[in-house]
Amino acid sequence: MSFVEYGDTIKDGDTAIVFLGHESMFPVKVQHGTVTQTKYGVIRHSTDLIGKKYGSKVTCSKGGWVFILHPTPELWTMNLPHRTQILYSTDISLITMMLELKPGSIVCESGTGSGSLSHALIRTVAPTGHLYTVEFHQQRAEKAREEFREHGVEHLVTVTNQDVCKNGFGVSNVADAVFLDIPSPWEAIGHAKSALKAEGGRICSFSPCIEQVQRTCLAMEEYGFTEINTLEILLRVYNVRTISLQIPDLGKAAEDNSSTGFDSSNPSHQGSPCANLQQGTVQFKSGVPLREVVGHTGYLTFATKSLV
Amino acid sequence: MEGGPSARIREGDCAVLKRDEVFKAVSVLRRRKITFEKQWFYLDNAIGHIYGTTFEVTSGGNLQPKQEVEETTTETKEAGTDNRNIVDDGKSQKLTHDDIKALKDKGIKGQEIVQQLIENSTTFRDKTEFAQDKYIKKKKKKYEAVITIVKPSTRILSTMYYAREPGKIKDCTLMKDNVIQKMNRYCSKQENSFACSTSFYHFSVTTTLLITYAGRGSLHFQSHLRYDTLAQMLTLGNIHAGNKMIVMETCSGLVLGAVMERMGGYGSIIQMYPGGGPVRAATSCFGFPKPFFDNLHEFPLSKVQSLLSGTFTTETLHADPEENALGEEESNGLTEEKQTSLQETEEEPAPEAAMEINPTEEQDAMDVNAEDGEFKENKEKENKENVREKQIKQWERRKKLQEAAALLREKNADGLIVASKFHPTPLLLSLLEFVAPSRPFVVYCQYKEPLLDCYTKLRERGGVINLKLSETWLRNYQVLPDRSHPKLTMSGGGGYLLSGITVVLDKGKSDSSNSEALKMEEPSSKRCKLQDLPC
């Protein structure tokens, strides 16, 4: 297993995702002789995991079962230990596409933070690209290095422990793309420009506040970036439910109910009479928005370093 | 984006023209008139320049690299504070239409025309600073025609596709009619031809679901797949180098191209297609290098059932009722029609075929070497070799089909991407059989309801977890000092996604585990009663 290559079977040393149920999972480092406790009982790595196929159902000691999943950057994002606020897959998707990343791209990132975006970037630029990531917090930089090693991607990433606003990315004229997620990105735009290739490249800055965005846009303009564009992307998740609505009793006879004018056919059953008229309800499937949704993560400002 | 010589514009490249927010994909060819944004020009002068260069259109349709100019606003800026004294009498501009036209005909630079307009505007000095900025911007847009030539990418092409009025654009139907006719004949001759960049078929109703008849020209143009939605698909599907992907799309090949870009030529892709062949008009705009197509396979949807049941053979390859459905086209004298140029569309795609934004723009997308002189002489010889050639072609096609079938039979694909005009449920229930456990899948649909059905059916089937029905909203911002605000929201139009992860399907206990899973995943809410029994 590695985060940039699928494997079929679970091996000693792999990072696997234990899936317990709806939105309930956690990562586990697979090791001979180790046990993991879940609410369904104990998982013994040597017998229950190693050698099994990813995606298998594993029965725990109490008789309950879990699925063991192959790690992906997206699953890691859902389960990683937070050392900072992280970026989620919705923003990451847009960043990846708008920075035009693909296998072979050279990317600069700062700050590394908890490595949520880093894993996604490495996945996309592998096997021939590289990520240069800069983190000014020494412990966080060290922890990130350790994780990249564990996940089998250390050859694709260089972690540098320095302040990007003062010292830049440690590389010049090599990057196809630069990503900034720092409190004062406008101070790093100059460094970003010199990190990007001479023939141009893309830049993105993530900021929660509009004032940060304004200063960043001004700095980008000052340094001659073009196509400056600020976006915000929001995820809406829907629960799939079968809803029953009661038919009001208007004093009509039951057999008249069918002529009350609503469409009682259920689309998913080819008009089989699913409206339980005898019960006085109509059933339908609905995508119900969650009661609480993320309203704002941050603004994404993209720009292009042009030739001149 | 690669360094070195590949970053230069070369003849035969697929490039994208950009003016402000408008894009157009073109093939770079010498001595060929291009019409873009009410202007015409030739790309000859652009050849050899680096991608990303900005050009000015000069009279006579030549492109000149734009010189960086210092903004010449030497005069002290005068501006009003509000518009209380500005009256719209229609006389503020002292230059007449004819004056402006005369300036243009003299070949005076756009910048100077803008300057003249400002000087001859009586109200300009009374406008607020913001209004002055806005005025200058508007006039610049009109008179300073600059065009940037950029390298195609998923970002650019998906933005370009979405920017068009969805109702107006239908797949490749904006080609000249005669081209369509030619292609039809070609399609009917070369069954299953992958060189067709458009094909017409009617669809057999293979499932109990109602599938609408798609007649000529109603190939759905990418069904409102907004670019942020496409971005989600690529990430949720964990598309990366080395994957073995199954892609089923009817988005002109845009989704396929996006997947190919993310895989960088590593791994393999099996494209499932309806009818006579996959549509890859948009794919050709990416300008992928040849090796990228070495591991791109295609497999007809109509053969999926037989492959799953083990009765698949290539012998029945041409007994497809779907093909040559348009008898009308067939009967229009097709025997002597030669298909020279069309075969080249495979290697030398003409992006305009898919990319004509303005229907009135007359560009024969398929005029690849129409002036080929040797063409007539070869006709005789070709006729003799035709039969043999046909046999070879057929044999090659069978071989390719066998390869694709073998890849599918392994049932170990690393993911499934579906974005089509068909109902997603039957596609998913069949195509998921070919995917290995613990792999992501993503289905796009323009509407929410079919995905609700798909969700339910997948639950009944089992073998999938972490099902998620989602949609993204995108908001654009204008960011300017003291003038920052959201531009426009785009919501509701971008389509919906259903994503999940495959797991090992234990056929024995699927019923019991199912209800358990349902209980686990669906906390019963107080407000609505959950009824998970299918009627």
Tab-separated table of N, CA and C in Angstrom, chain B residues 172-258:
chain	number	residue	atom	x	y	z
B	172	CYS	N	-21.622	18.310	-31.115
B	172	CYS	CA	-20.832	18.831	-32.233
B	172	CYS	C	-21.750	19.224	-33.350
B	173	THR	N	-22.964	19.618	-33.027
B	173	THR	CA	-23.937	19.812	-34.087
B	173	THR	C	-23.761	21.127	-34.794
B	174	LEU	N	-22.755	21.879	-34.396
B	174	LEU	CA	-22.600	23.164	-35.041
B	174	LEU	C	-21.699	23.089	-36.263
B	175	MET	N	-21.329	21.891	-36.612
B	175	MET	CA	-20.575	21.754	-37.837
B	175	MET	C	-21.517	21.985	-39.001
B	176	LYS	N	-20.912	22.308	-40.111
B	176	LYS	CA	-21.738	22.475	-41.293
B	176	LYS	C	-22.513	21.199	-41.565
B	177	ASP	N	-23.660	21.379	-42.097
B	177	ASP	CA	-24.503	20.227	-42.352
B	177	ASP	C	-23.849	19.196	-43.259
B	178	ASN	N	-23.138	19.690	-44.267
B	178	ASN	CA	-22.556	18.722	-45.187
B	178	ASN	C	-21.511	17.858	-44.502
B	179	VAL	N	-20.854	18.449	-43.509
B	179	VAL	CA	-19.884	17.658	-42.749
B	179	VAL	C	-20.605	16.556	-42.003
B	180	ILE	N	-21.724	16.927	-41.409
B	180	ILE	CA	-22.504	15.944	-40.676
B	180	ILE	C	-22.937	14.823	-41.606
B	181	GLN	N	-23.345	15.224	-42.797
B	181	GLN	CA	-23.775	14.225	-43.763
B	181	GLN	C	-22.636	13.272	-44.086
B	182	LYS	N	-21.482	13.880	-44.375
B	182	LYS	CA	-20.312	13.073	-44.688
B	182	LYS	C	-20.055	12.086	-43.569
B	183	MET	N	-20.136	12.603	-42.364
B	183	MET	CA	-19.829	11.766	-41.224
B	183	MET	C	-20.827	10.653	-41.070
B	184	ASN	N	-22.070	10.986	-41.315
B	184	ASN	CA	-23.089	9.960	-41.204
B	184	ASN	C	-22.804	8.816	-42.143
B	185	ARG	N	-22.482	9.196	-43.366
B	185	ARG	CA	-22.204	8.152	-44.334
B	185	ARG	C	-21.005	7.356	-43.883
B	186	TYR	N	-20.052	8.081	-43.400
B	186	TYR	CA	-18.845	7.421	-42.939
B	186	TYR	C	-19.149	6.460	-41.799
B	187	CYS	N	-19.970	6.964	-40.883
B	187	CYS	CA	-20.337	6.124	-39.752
B	187	CYS	C	-21.047	4.875	-40.206
B	188	SER	N	-21.901	5.034	-41.166
B	188	SER	CA	-22.678	3.873	-41.566
B	188	SER	C	-21.797	2.888	-42.319
B	189	LYS	N	-20.754	3.414	-42.964
B	189	LYS	CA	-19.857	2.494	-43.651
B	189	LYS	C	-18.915	1.831	-42.658
B	190	GLN	N	-18.324	2.670	-41.885
B	190	GLN	CA	-17.339	2.161	-40.934
B	190	GLN	C	-18.042	1.968	-39.604
B	191	GLU	N	-18.676	0.851	-39.503
B	191	GLU	CA	-19.403	0.650	-38.267
B	191	GLU	C	-18.411	0.681	-37.120
B	192	ASN	N	-18.914	1.148	-36.006
B	192	ASN	CA	-18.063	1.142	-34.827
B	192	ASN	C	-16.836	2.013	-34.981
B	193	SER	N	-16.849	2.868	-35.963
B	193	SER	CA	-15.636	3.629	-36.205
B	193	SER	C	-15.335	4.580	-35.064
B	194	PHE	N	-14.115	4.520	-34.627
B	194	PHE	CA	-13.760	5.412	-33.527
B	194	PHE	C	-13.284	6.750	-34.061
B	195	ALA	N	-13.220	6.832	-35.349
B	195	ALA	CA	-12.763	8.089	-35.923
B	195	ALA	C	-13.885	9.093	-36.013
B	196	CYS	N	-15.096	8.626	-35.892
B	196	CYS	CA	-16.218	9.544	-35.949
B	196	CYS	C	-16.168	10.433	-34.733
B	197	SER	N	-16.239	11.702	-34.962
B	197	SER	CA	-16.326	12.523	-33.760
B	197	SER	C	-17.774	12.841	-33.452
B	198	THR	N	-18.638	12.283	-34.228
B	198	THR	CA	-20.033	12.354	-33.826
B	198	THR	C	-20.710	11.118	-34.388
B	199	SER	N	-21.691	10.630	-33.742
B	199	SER	CA	-22.355	9.450	-34.258
B	199	SER	C	-23.813	9.485	-33.886
B	200	PHE	N	-24.600	8.825	-34.676
B	200	PHE	CA	-26.037	8.852	-34.450
B	200	PHE	C	-26.548	7.436	-34.329
B	201	TYR	N	-27.382	7.246	-33.375
B	201	TYR	CA	-27.876	5.902	-33.150
B	201	TYR	C	-29.174	6.052	-32.388
B	202	HIS	N	-29.942	5.018	-32.394
B	202	HIS	CA	-31.005	5.070	-31.403
B	202	HIS	C	-30.735	3.977	-30.389
B	203	PHE	N	-31.262	4.156	-29.271
B	203	PHE	CA	-30.855	3.321	-28.162
B	203	PHE	C	-31.894	2.266	-27.904
B	204	SER	N	-31.424	1.075	-27.789
B	204	SER	CA	-32.369	0.023	-27.478
B	204	SER	C	-32.724	0.129	-26.004
B	205	VAL	N	-33.941	-0.173	-25.739
B	205	VAL	CA	-34.361	-0.105	-24.348
B	205	VAL	C	-33.951	-1.402	-23.676
B	206	THR	N	-32.803	-1.360	-23.057
B	206	THR	CA	-32.259	-2.590	-22.493
B	206	THR	C	-32.731	-2.813	-21.076
B	207	THR	N	-33.207	-1.770	-20.462
B	207	THR	CA	-33.652	-1.931	-19.094
B	207	THR	C	-35.130	-1.608	-19.039
B	208	THR	N	-35.684	-1.837	-17.897
B	208	THR	CA	-37.096	-1.536	-17.756
B	208	THR	C	-37.327	-0.039	-17.628
B	209	LEU	N	-36.225	0.684	-17.472
B	209	LEU	CA	-36.370	2.120	-17.330
B	209	LEU	C	-36.610	2.751	-18.687
B	210	LEU	N	-37.266	3.839	-18.658
B	210	LEU	CA	-37.538	4.527	-19.909
B	210	LEU	C	-36.284	5.265	-20.354
B	211	ILE	N	-35.813	4.929	-21.520
B	211	ILE	CA	-34.679	5.652	-22.067
B	211	ILE	C	-35.153	6.366	-23.310
B	212	THR	N	-34.926	7.649	-23.349
B	212	THR	CA	-35.484	8.417	-24.447
B	212	THR	C	-34.707	8.195	-25.730
B	213	TYR	N	-35.433	8.252	-26.807
B	213	TYR	CA	-34.831	8.119	-28.109
B	213	TYR	C	-34.013	9.374	-28.384
B	214	ALA	N	-32.774	9.157	-28.782
B	214	ALA	CA	-31.943	10.303	-29.112
B	214	ALA	C	-31.729	10.327	-30.598
B	215	GLY	N	-32.318	11.247	-31.233
B	215	GLY	CA	-32.212	11.326	-32.688
B	215	GLY	C	-31.035	12.167	-33.097
B	216	ARG	N	-31.007	12.488	-34.347
B	216	ARG	CA	-29.898	13.224	-34.895
B	216	ARG	C	-29.745	14.592	-34.224
B	217	GLY	N	-28.527	14.884	-33.861
B	217	GLY	CA	-28.233	16.215	-33.351
B	217	GLY	C	-28.677	16.445	-31.931
B	218	SER	N	-29.243	15.464	-31.293
B	218	SER	CA	-29.647	15.720	-29.926
B	218	SER	C	-28.705	15.037	-28.949
B	219	LEU	N	-27.481	14.835	-29.380
B	219	LEU	CA	-26.481	14.335	-28.449
B	219	LEU	C	-26.359	15.370	-27.362
B	220	HIS	N	-26.558	14.962	-26.151
B	220	HIS	CA	-26.599	15.956	-25.106
B	220	HIS	C	-25.248	16.560	-24.898
B	221	PHE	N	-25.182	17.831	-24.990
B	221	PHE	CA	-23.925	18.473	-24.725
B	221	PHE	C	-23.706	18.506	-23.228
B	222	GLN	N	-22.899	17.656	-22.743
B	222	GLN	CA	-22.352	17.611	-21.388
B	222	GLN	C	-23.274	18.054	-20.253
B	223	SER	N	-24.539	18.061	-20.510
B	223	SER	CA	-25.546	18.187	-19.470
B	223	SER	C	-25.168	19.016	-18.239
B	224	HIS	N	-24.757	20.234	-18.446
B	224	HIS	CA	-24.597	21.198	-17.357
B	224	HIS	C	-23.564	20.822	-16.315
B	225	LEU	N	-22.632	19.997	-16.675
B	225	LEU	CA	-21.578	19.628	-15.728
B	225	LEU	C	-20.709	20.859	-15.488
B	226	ARG	N	-20.885	21.477	-14.335
B	226	ARG	CA	-20.123	22.687	-14.041
B	226	ARG	C	-18.693	22.305	-13.664
B	227	TYR	N	-17.755	23.228	-13.887
B	227	TYR	CA	-16.357	22.830	-13.714
B	227	TYR	C	-15.988	22.462	-12.283
B	228	ASP	N	-16.643	23.064	-11.309
B	228	ASP	CA	-16.331	22.662	-9.929
B	228	ASP	C	-16.848	21.262	-9.632
B	229	THR	N	-17.940	20.888	-10.300
B	229	THR	CA	-18.471	19.531	-10.137
B	229	THR	C	-17.500	18.521	-10.736
B	230	LEU	N	-16.959	18.851	-11.896
B	230	LEU	CA	-15.958	17.983	-12.516
B	230	LEU	C	-14.742	17.847	-11.592
B	231	ALA	N	-14.347	18.954	-10.985
B	231	ALA	CA	-13.209	18.926	-10.055
B	231	ALA	C	-13.477	17.965	-8.898
B	232	GLN	N	-14.703	17.993	-8.368
B	232	GLN	CA	-15.079	17.076	-7.284
B	232	GLN	C	-14.951	15.632	-7.733
B	233	MET	N	-15.420	15.365	-8.946
B	233	MET	CA	-15.400	13.986	-9.452
B	233	MET	C	-13.983	13.430	-9.492
B	234	LEU	N	-13.058	14.254	-9.953
B	234	LEU	CA	-11.684	13.796	-10.102
B	234	LEU	C	-11.062	13.499	-8.745
B	235	THR	N	-11.437	14.302	-7.744
B	235	THR	CA	-10.877	14.095	-6.403
B	235	THR	C	-11.575	12.938	-5.687
B	236	LEU	N	-12.913	12.943	-5.712
B	236	LEU	CA	-13.649	11.863	-5.051
B	236	LEU	C	-13.305	10.507	-5.657
B	237	GLY	N	-12.976	10.499	-6.945
B	237	GLY	CA	-12.637	9.249	-7.621
B	237	GLY	C	-11.184	8.846	-7.424
B	238	ASN	N	-10.430	9.670	-6.683
B	238	ASN	CA	-9.004	9.411	-6.448
B	238	ASN	C	-8.293	9.087	-7.764
B	239	ILE	N	-8.545	9.911	-8.766
B	239	ILE	CA	-7.927	9.697	-10.077
B	239	ILE	C	-6.451	10.060	-9.987
B	240	HIS	N	-5.592	9.110	-10.282
B	240	HIS	CA	-4.158	9.402	-10.286
B	240	HIS	C	-3.414	8.406	-11.163
B	241	ALA	N	-2.145	8.717	-11.379
B	241	ALA	CA	-1.319	7.900	-12.255
B	241	ALA	C	-1.309	6.442	-11.789
B	242	GLY	N	-1.401	5.530	-12.743
B	242	GLY	CA	-1.299	4.106	-12.423
B	242	GLY	C	-2.632	3.410	-12.230
B	243	ASN	N	-3.715	4.198	-12.171
B	243	ASN	CA	-5.039	3.595	-11.998
B	243	ASN	C	-5.475	2.792	-13.222
B	244	LYS	N	-6.420	1.887	-12.959
B	244	LYS	CA	-7.138	1.250	-14.056
B	244	LYS	C	-8.585	1.722	-13.910
B	245	MET	N	-8.973	2.670	-14.753
B	245	MET	CA	-10.251	3.344	-14.564
B	245	MET	C	-11.298	2.893	-15.576
B	246	ILE	N	-12.543	2.877	-15.117
B	246	ILE	CA	-13.657	2.705	-16.046
B	246	ILE	C	-14.390	4.035	-16.118
B	247	VAL	N	-14.556	4.553	-17.325
B	247	VAL	CA	-15.223	5.832	-17.521
B	247	VAL	C	-16.414	5.635	-18.458
B	248	MET	N	-17.575	6.089	-18.011
B	248	MET	CA	-18.754	6.052	-18.868
B	248	MET	C	-19.282	7.479	-18.943
B	249	GLU	N	-19.112	8.119	-20.082
B	249	GLU	CA	-19.540	9.507	-20.164
B	249	GLU	C	-20.163	9.829	-21.506
B	250	THR	N	-21.082	10.770	-21.501
B	250	THR	CA	-21.598	11.328	-22.746
B	250	THR	C	-21.453	12.833	-22.655
B	251	CYS	N	-20.249	13.278	-22.337
B	251	CYS	CA	-19.965	14.712	-22.219
B	251	CYS	C	-18.958	15.111	-23.281
B	252	SER	N	-19.108	14.600	-24.473
B	252	SER	CA	-18.240	14.893	-25.612
B	252	SER	C	-16.787	14.486	-25.384
B	253	GLY	N	-16.528	13.768	-24.322
B	253	GLY	CA	-15.149	13.366	-24.071
B	253	GLY	C	-14.413	14.311	-23.135
B	254	LEU	N	-15.130	15.276	-22.572
B	254	LEU	CA	-14.506	16.214	-21.638
B	254	LEU	C	-14.080	15.516	-20.350
B	255	VAL	N	-14.962	14.680	-19.827
B	255	VAL	CA	-14.647	13.969	-18.590
B	255	VAL	C	-13.498	12.990	-18.840
B	256	LEU	N	-13.548	12.326	-19.975
B	256	LEU	CA	-12.463	11.410	-20.334
B	256	LEU	C	-11.133	12.161	-20.384
B	257	GLY	N	-11.138	13.315	-21.033
B	257	GLY	CA	-9.927	14.119	-21.129
B	257	GLY	C	-9.408	14.531	-19.763
B	258	ALA	N	-10.320	14.912	-18.887
B	258	ALA	CA	-9.934	15.319	-17.540
B	258	ALA	C	-9.277	14.158	-16.799
